[in-house]
PDB file of C-alpha atoms in Angstrom:
ATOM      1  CA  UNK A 453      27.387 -16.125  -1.068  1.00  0.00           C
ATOM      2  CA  UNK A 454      30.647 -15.172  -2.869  1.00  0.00           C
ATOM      3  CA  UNK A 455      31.074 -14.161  -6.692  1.00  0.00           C
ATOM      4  CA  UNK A 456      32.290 -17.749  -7.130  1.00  0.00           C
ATOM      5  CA  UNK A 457      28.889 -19.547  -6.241  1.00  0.00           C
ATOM      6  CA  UNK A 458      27.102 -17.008  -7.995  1.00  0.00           C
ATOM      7  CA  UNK A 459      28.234 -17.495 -11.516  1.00  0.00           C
ATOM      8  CA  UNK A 460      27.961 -20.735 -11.170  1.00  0.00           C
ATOM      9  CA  UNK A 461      24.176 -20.147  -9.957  1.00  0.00           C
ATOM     10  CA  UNK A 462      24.159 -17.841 -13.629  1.00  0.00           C
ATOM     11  CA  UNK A 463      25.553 -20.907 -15.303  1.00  0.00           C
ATOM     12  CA  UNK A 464      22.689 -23.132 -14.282  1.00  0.00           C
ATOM     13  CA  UNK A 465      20.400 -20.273 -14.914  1.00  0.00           C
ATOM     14  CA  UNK A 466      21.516 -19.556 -18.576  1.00  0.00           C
ATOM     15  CA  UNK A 467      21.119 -23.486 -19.148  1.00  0.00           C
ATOM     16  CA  UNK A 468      17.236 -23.037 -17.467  1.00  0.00           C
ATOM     17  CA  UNK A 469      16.473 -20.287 -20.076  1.00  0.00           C
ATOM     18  CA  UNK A 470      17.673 -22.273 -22.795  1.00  0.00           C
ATOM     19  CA  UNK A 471      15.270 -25.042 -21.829  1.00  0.00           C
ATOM     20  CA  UNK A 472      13.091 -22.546 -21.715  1.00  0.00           C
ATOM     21  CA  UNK A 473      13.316 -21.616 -24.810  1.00  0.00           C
ATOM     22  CA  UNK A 474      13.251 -24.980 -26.704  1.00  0.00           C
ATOM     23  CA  UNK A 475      10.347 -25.776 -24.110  1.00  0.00           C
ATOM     24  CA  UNK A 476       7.916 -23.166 -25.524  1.00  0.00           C
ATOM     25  CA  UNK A 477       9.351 -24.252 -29.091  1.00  0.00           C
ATOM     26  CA  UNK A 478       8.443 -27.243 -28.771  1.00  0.00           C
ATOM     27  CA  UNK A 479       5.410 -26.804 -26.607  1.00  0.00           C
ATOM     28  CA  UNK A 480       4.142 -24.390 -29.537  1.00  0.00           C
ATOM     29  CA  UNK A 481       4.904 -26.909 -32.321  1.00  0.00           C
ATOM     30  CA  UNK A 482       3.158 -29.854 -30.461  1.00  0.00           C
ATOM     31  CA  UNK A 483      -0.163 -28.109 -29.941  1.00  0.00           C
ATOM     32  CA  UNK A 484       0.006 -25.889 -33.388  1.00  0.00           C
ATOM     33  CA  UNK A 485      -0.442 -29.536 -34.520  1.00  0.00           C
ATOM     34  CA  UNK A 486      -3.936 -29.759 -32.690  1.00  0.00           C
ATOM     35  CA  UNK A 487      -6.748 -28.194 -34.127  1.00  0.00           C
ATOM     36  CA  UNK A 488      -9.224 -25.891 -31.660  1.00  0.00           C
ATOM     37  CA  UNK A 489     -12.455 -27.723 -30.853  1.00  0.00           C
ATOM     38  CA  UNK A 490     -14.543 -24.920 -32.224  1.00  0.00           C
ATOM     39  CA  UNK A 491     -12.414 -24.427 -35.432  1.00  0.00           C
ATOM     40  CA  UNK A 492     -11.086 -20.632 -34.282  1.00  0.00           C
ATOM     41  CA  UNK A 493      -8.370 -19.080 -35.415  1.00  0.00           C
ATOM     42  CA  UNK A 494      -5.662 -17.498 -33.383  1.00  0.00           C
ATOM     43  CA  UNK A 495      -7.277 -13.738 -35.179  1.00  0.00           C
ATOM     44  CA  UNK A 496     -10.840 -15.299 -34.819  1.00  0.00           C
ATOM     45  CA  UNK A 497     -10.277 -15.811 -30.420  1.00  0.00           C
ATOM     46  CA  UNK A 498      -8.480 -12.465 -30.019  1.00  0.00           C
ATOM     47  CA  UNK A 499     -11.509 -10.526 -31.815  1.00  0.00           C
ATOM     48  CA  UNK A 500     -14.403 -12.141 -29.916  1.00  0.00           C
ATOM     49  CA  UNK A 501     -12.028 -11.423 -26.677  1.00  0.00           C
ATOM     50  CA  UNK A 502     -11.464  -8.295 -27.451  1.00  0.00           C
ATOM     51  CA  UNK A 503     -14.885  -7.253 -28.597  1.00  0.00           C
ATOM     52  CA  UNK A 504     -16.326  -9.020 -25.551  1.00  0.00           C
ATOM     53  CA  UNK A 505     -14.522  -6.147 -23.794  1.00  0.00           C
ATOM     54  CA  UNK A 506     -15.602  -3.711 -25.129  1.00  0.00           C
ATOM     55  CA  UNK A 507     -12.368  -2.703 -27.077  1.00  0.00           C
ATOM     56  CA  UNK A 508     -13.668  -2.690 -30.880  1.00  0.00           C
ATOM     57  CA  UNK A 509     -11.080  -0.193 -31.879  1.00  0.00           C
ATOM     58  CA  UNK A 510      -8.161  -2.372 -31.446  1.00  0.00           C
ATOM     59  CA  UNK A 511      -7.209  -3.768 -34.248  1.00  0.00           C
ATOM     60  CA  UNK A 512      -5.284  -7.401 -34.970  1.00  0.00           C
ATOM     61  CA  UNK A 513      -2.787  -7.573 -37.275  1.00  0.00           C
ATOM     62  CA  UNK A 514      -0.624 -10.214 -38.667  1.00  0.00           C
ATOM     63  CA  UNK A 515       3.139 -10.395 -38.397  1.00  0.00           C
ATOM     64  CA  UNK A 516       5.738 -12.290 -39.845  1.00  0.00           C
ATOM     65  CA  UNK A 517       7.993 -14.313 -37.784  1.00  0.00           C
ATOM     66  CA  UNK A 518       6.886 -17.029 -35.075  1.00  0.00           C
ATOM     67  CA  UNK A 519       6.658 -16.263 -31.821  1.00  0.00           C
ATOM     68  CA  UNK A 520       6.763 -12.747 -32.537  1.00  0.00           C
ATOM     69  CA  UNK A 521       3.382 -12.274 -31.156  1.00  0.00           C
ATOM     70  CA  UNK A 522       2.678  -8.862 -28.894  1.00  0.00           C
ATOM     71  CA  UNK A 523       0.489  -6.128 -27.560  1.00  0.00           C
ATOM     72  CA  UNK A 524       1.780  -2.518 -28.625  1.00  0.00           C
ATOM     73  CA  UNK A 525       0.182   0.055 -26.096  1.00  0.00           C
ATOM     74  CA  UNK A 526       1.388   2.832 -28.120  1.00  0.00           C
ATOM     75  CA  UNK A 527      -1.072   2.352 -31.427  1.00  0.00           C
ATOM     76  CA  UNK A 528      -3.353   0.222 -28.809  1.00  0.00           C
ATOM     77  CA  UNK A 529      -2.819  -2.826 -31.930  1.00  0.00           C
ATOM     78  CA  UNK A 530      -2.641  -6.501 -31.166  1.00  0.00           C
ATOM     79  CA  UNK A 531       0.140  -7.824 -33.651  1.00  0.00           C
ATOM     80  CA  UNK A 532       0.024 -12.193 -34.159  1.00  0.00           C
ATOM     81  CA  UNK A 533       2.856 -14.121 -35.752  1.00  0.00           C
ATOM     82  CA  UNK A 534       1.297 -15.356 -38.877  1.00  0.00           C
ATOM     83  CA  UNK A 535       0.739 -19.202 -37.536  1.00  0.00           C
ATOM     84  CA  UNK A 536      -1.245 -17.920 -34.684  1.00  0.00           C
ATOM     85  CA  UNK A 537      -3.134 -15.322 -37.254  1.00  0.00           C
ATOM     86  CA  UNK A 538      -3.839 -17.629 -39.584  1.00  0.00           C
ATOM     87  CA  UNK A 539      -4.301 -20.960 -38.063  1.00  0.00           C
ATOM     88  CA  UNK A 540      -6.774 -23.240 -36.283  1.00  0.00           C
ATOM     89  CA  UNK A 541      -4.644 -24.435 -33.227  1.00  0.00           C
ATOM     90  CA  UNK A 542      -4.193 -24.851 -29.236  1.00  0.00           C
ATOM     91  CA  UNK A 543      -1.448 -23.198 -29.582  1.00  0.00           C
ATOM     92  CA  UNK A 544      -2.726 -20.129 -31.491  1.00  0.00           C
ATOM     93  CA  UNK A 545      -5.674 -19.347 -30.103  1.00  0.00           C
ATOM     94  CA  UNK A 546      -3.687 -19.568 -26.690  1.00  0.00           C
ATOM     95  CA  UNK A 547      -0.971 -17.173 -27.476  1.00  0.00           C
ATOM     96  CA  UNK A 548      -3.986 -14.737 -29.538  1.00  0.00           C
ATOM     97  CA  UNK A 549      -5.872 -14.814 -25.713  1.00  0.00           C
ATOM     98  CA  UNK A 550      -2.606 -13.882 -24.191  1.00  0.00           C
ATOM     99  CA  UNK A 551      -1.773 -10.738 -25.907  1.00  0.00           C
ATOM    100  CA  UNK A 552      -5.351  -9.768 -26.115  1.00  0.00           C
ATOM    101  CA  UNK A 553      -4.669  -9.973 -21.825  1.00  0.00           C
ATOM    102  CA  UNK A 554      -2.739  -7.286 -22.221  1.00  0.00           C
ATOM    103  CA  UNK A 555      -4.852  -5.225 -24.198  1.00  0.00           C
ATOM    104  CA  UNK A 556      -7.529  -5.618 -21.583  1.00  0.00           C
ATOM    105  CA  UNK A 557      -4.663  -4.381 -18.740  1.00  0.00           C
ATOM    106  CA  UNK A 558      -4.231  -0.905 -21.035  1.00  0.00           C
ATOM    107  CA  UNK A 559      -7.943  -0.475 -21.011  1.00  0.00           C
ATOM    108  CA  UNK A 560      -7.989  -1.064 -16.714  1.00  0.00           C
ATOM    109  CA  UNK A 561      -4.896   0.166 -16.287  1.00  0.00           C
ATOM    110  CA  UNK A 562      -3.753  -2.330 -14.564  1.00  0.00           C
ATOM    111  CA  UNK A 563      -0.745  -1.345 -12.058  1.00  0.00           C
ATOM    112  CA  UNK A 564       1.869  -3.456 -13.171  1.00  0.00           C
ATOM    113  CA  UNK A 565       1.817  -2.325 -16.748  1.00  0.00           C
ATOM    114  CA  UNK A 566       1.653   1.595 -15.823  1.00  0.00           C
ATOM    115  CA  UNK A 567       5.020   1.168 -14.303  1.00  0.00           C
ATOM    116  CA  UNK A 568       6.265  -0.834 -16.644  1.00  0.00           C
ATOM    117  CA  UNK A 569       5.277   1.605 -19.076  1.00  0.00           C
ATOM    118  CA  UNK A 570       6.411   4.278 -17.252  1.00  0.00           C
ATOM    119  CA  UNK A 571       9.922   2.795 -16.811  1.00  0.00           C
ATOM    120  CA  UNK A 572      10.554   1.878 -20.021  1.00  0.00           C
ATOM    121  CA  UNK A 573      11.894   4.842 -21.699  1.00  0.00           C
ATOM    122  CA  UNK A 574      14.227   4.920 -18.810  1.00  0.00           C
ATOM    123  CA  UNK A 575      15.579   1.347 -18.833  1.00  0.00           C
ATOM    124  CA  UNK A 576      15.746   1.362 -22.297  1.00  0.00           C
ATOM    125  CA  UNK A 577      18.340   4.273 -22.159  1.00  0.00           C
ATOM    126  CA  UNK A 578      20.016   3.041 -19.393  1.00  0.00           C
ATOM    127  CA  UNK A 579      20.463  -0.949 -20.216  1.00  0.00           C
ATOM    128  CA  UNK A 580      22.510   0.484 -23.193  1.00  0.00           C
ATOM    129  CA  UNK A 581      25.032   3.093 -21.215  1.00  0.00           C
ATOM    130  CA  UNK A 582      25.576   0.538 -18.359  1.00  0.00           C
ATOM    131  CA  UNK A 583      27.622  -2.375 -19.954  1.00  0.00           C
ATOM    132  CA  UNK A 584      29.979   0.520 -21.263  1.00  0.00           C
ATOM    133  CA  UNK A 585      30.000   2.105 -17.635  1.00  0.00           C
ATOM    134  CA  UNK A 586      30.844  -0.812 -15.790  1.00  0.00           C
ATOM    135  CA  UNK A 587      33.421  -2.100 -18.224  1.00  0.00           C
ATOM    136  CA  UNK A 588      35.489   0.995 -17.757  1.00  0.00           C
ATOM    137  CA  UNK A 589      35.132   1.362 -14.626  1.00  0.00           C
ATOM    138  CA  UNK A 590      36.728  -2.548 -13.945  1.00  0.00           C
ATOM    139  CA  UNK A 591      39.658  -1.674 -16.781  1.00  0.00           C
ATOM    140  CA  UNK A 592      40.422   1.760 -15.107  1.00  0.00           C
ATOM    141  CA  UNK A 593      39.393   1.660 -11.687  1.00  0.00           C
ATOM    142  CA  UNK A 594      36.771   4.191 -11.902  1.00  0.00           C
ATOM    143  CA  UNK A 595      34.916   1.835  -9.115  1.00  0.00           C
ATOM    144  CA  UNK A 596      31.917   5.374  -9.015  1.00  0.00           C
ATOM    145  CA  UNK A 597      31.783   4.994 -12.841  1.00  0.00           C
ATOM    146  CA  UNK A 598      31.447   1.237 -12.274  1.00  0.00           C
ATOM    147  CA  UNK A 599      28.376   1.651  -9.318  1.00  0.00           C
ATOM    148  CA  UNK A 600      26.748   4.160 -11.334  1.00  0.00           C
ATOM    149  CA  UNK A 601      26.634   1.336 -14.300  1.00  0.00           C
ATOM    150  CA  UNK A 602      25.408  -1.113 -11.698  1.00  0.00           C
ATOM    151  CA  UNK A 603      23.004   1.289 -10.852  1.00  0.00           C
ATOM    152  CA  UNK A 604      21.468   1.414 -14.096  1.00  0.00           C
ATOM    153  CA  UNK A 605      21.503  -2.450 -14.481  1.00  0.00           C
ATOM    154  CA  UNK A 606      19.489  -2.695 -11.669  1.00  0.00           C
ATOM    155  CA  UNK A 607      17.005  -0.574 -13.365  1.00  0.00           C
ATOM    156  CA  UNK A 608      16.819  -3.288 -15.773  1.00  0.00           C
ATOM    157  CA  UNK A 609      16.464  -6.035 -13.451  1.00  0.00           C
ATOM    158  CA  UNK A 610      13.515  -4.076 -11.915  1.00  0.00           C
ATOM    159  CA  UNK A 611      11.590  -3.654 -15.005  1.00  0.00           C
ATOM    160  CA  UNK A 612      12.353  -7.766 -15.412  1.00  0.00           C
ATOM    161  CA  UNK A 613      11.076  -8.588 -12.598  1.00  0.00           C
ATOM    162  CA  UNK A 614       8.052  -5.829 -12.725  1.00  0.00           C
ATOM    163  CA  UNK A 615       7.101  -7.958 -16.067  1.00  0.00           C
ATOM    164  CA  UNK A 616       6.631 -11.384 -14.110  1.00  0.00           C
ATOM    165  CA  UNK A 617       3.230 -10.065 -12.823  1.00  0.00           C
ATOM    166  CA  UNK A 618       2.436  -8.242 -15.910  1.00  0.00           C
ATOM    167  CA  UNK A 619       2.574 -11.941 -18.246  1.00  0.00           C
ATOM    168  CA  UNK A 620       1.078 -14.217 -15.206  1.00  0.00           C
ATOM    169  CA  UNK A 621      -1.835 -11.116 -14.900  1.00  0.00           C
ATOM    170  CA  UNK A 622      -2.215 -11.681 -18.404  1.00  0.00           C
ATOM    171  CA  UNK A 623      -2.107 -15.246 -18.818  1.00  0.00           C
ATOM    172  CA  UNK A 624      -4.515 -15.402 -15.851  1.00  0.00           C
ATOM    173  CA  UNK A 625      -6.745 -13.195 -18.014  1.00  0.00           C
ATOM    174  CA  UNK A 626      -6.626 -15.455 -21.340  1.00  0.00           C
ATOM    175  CA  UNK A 627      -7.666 -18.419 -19.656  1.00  0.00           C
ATOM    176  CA  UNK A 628     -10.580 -17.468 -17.654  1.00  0.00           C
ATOM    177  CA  UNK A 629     -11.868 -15.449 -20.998  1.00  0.00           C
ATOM    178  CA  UNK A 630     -11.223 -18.647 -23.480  1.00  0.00           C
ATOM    179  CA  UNK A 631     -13.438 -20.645 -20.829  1.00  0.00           C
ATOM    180  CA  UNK A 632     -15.958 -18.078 -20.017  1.00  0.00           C
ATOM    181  CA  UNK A 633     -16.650 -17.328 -23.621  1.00  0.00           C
ATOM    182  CA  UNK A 634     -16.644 -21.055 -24.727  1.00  0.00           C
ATOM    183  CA  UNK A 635     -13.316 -20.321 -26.994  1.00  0.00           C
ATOM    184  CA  UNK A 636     -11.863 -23.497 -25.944  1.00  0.00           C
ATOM    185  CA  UNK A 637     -13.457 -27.083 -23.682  1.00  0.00           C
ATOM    186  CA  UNK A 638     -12.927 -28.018 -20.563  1.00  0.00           C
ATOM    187  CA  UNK A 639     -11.059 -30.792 -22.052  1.00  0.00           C
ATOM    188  CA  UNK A 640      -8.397 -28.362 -23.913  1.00  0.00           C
ATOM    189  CA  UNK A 641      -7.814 -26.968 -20.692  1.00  0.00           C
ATOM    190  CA  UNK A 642      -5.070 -28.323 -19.742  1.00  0.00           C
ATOM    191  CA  UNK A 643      -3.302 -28.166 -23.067  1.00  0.00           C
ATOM    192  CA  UNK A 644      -4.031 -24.195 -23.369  1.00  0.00           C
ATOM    193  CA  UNK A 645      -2.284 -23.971 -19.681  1.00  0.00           C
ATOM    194  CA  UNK A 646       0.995 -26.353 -20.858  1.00  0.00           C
ATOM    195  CA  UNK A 647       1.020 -23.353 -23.997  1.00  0.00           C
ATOM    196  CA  UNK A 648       0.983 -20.429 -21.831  1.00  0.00           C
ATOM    197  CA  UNK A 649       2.555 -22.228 -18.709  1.00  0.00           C
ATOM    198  CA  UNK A 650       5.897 -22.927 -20.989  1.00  0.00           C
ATOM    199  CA  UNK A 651       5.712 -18.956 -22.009  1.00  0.00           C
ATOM    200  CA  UNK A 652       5.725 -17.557 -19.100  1.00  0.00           C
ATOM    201  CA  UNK A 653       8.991 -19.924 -18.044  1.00  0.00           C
ATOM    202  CA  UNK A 654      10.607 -17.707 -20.231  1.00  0.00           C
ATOM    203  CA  UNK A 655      10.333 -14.465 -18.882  1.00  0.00           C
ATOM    204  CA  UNK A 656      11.364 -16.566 -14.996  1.00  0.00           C
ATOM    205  CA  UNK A 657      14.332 -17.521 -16.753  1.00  0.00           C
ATOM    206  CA  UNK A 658      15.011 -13.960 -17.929  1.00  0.00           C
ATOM    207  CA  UNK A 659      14.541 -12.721 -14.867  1.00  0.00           C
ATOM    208  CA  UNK A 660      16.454 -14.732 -12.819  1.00  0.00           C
ATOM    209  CA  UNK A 661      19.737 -14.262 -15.159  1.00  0.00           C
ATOM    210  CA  UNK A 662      19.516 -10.785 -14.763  1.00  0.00           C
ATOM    211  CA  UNK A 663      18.840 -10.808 -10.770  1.00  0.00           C
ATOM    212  CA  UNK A 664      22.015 -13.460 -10.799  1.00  0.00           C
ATOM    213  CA  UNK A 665      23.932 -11.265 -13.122  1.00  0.00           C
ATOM    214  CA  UNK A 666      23.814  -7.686 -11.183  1.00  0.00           C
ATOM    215  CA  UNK A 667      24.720  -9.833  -7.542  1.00  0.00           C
ATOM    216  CA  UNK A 668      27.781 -10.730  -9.508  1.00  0.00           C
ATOM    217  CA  UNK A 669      28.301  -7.094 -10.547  1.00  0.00           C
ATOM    218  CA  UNK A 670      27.543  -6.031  -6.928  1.00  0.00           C
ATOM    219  CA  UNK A 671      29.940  -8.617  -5.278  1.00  0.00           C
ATOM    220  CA  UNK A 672      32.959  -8.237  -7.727  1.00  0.00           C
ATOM    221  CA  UNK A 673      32.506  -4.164  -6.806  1.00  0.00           C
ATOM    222  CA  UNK A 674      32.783  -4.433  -3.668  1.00  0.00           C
ATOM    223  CA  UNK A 675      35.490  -7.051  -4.099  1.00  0.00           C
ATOM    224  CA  UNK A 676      37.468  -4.443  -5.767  1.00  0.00           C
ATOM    225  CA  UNK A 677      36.729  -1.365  -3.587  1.00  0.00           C
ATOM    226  CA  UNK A 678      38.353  -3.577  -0.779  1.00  0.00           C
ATOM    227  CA  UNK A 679      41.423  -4.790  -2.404  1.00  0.00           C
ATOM    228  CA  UNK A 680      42.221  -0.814  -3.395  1.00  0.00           C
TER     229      UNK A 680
END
């Protein structure tokens, strides 16, 4: 596979995120339109989830923005946009279940999320140095420079792809809870699934741009080490 073939394979995988993206927009704004059969709110789901797990100390708090919805390990809080907070949807009491799924990974520890954890002060130093060491190295031939920037992208493609198990783990989780504990029918089933299903697309998407992106980097390195 040359570098040719691949960017176009990065062209057609940009275009899948941004589906993605207006999928789970619009997936969102359909069922935010169709109220819960048992009249819960996104906060009133992800409290009986989380208390039916024994984790009373984490709070839920409302944030503003939509979609903005996440778990924060480090004050142990689950944070919902202010439609999913607030409202008496699918949608919301979906994406409340999801996050509290990762709550209940902190509490078991679950694999996936330790590393993640663990890598992230790492990656999050590195992601930002790379771009800067591989575009000097291309400009001034510093092809070392430029590995050691791949290097560190691939740290970020790692922790990318170490998330795909770490949202499907947690989606998993919401939607045997919400049927277990009677937070949703058997009948809103399958919309809960086309809410979380259209999530999780994004973080595929995500992945497979970065995975696309560092071949490139790899193939136009090696490209250049050859032609010097």
């Amino acid at each position: 596979m040359n570098s040719n073939t691949i960017f176009l394979l990065l062209l057609l995988a940009i275009g899948l995120s941004f589906w993605a993206q207006f999928k789970v927009k619009g997936t969102f704004k359909r069922y935010s339109k169709v109220p819960s059969t048992y009249g819960l709110t996104g906060h009133d789901a992800a409290r009986r989830m989380l208390d039916a797990n024994g984790l009373y100390d984490v709070p839920i708090e409302p944030v503003r923005g939509s979609l903005t919805d996440h778990y924060d390990p480090t004050k142990r809080v689950v944070r919902l946009s202010e439609p999913v907070y607030f409202e008496n949807s699918i949608s919301a009491v979906a994406v409340a279940c999801h996050e509290v799924g990762h709550a209940i990974q902190h509490k078991e520890s679950y694999s996936m999320l330790v590393l993640r954890h663990k890598m992230f002060p790492i990656v999050n130093l590195t992601s930002r140095i790379s771009p800067f060491l591989i575009l000097a190295g291309f400009l001034f031939g510093l092809f070392n420079l430029a590995g050691i920037g791949v290097a560190f992208f691939s740290l970020a493609v790692l922790f990318q792809l170490v998330t795909l198990p770490v949202e499907f783990d947690a989606t998993n989780r919401a939607r045997r809870g919400m049927l277990s504990m009677g937070l949703v029918s058997q009948n809103e089933e399958q919309q809960v699934g086309k809410v979380l299903n259209a999530a999780a697309l994004t973080y595929v998407a995500a992945a497979l741009i970065s995975l696309l992106e560092l071949f490139r980097f790899v193939l136009i390195l090696l490209e250049s080490r050859n032609q010097n």
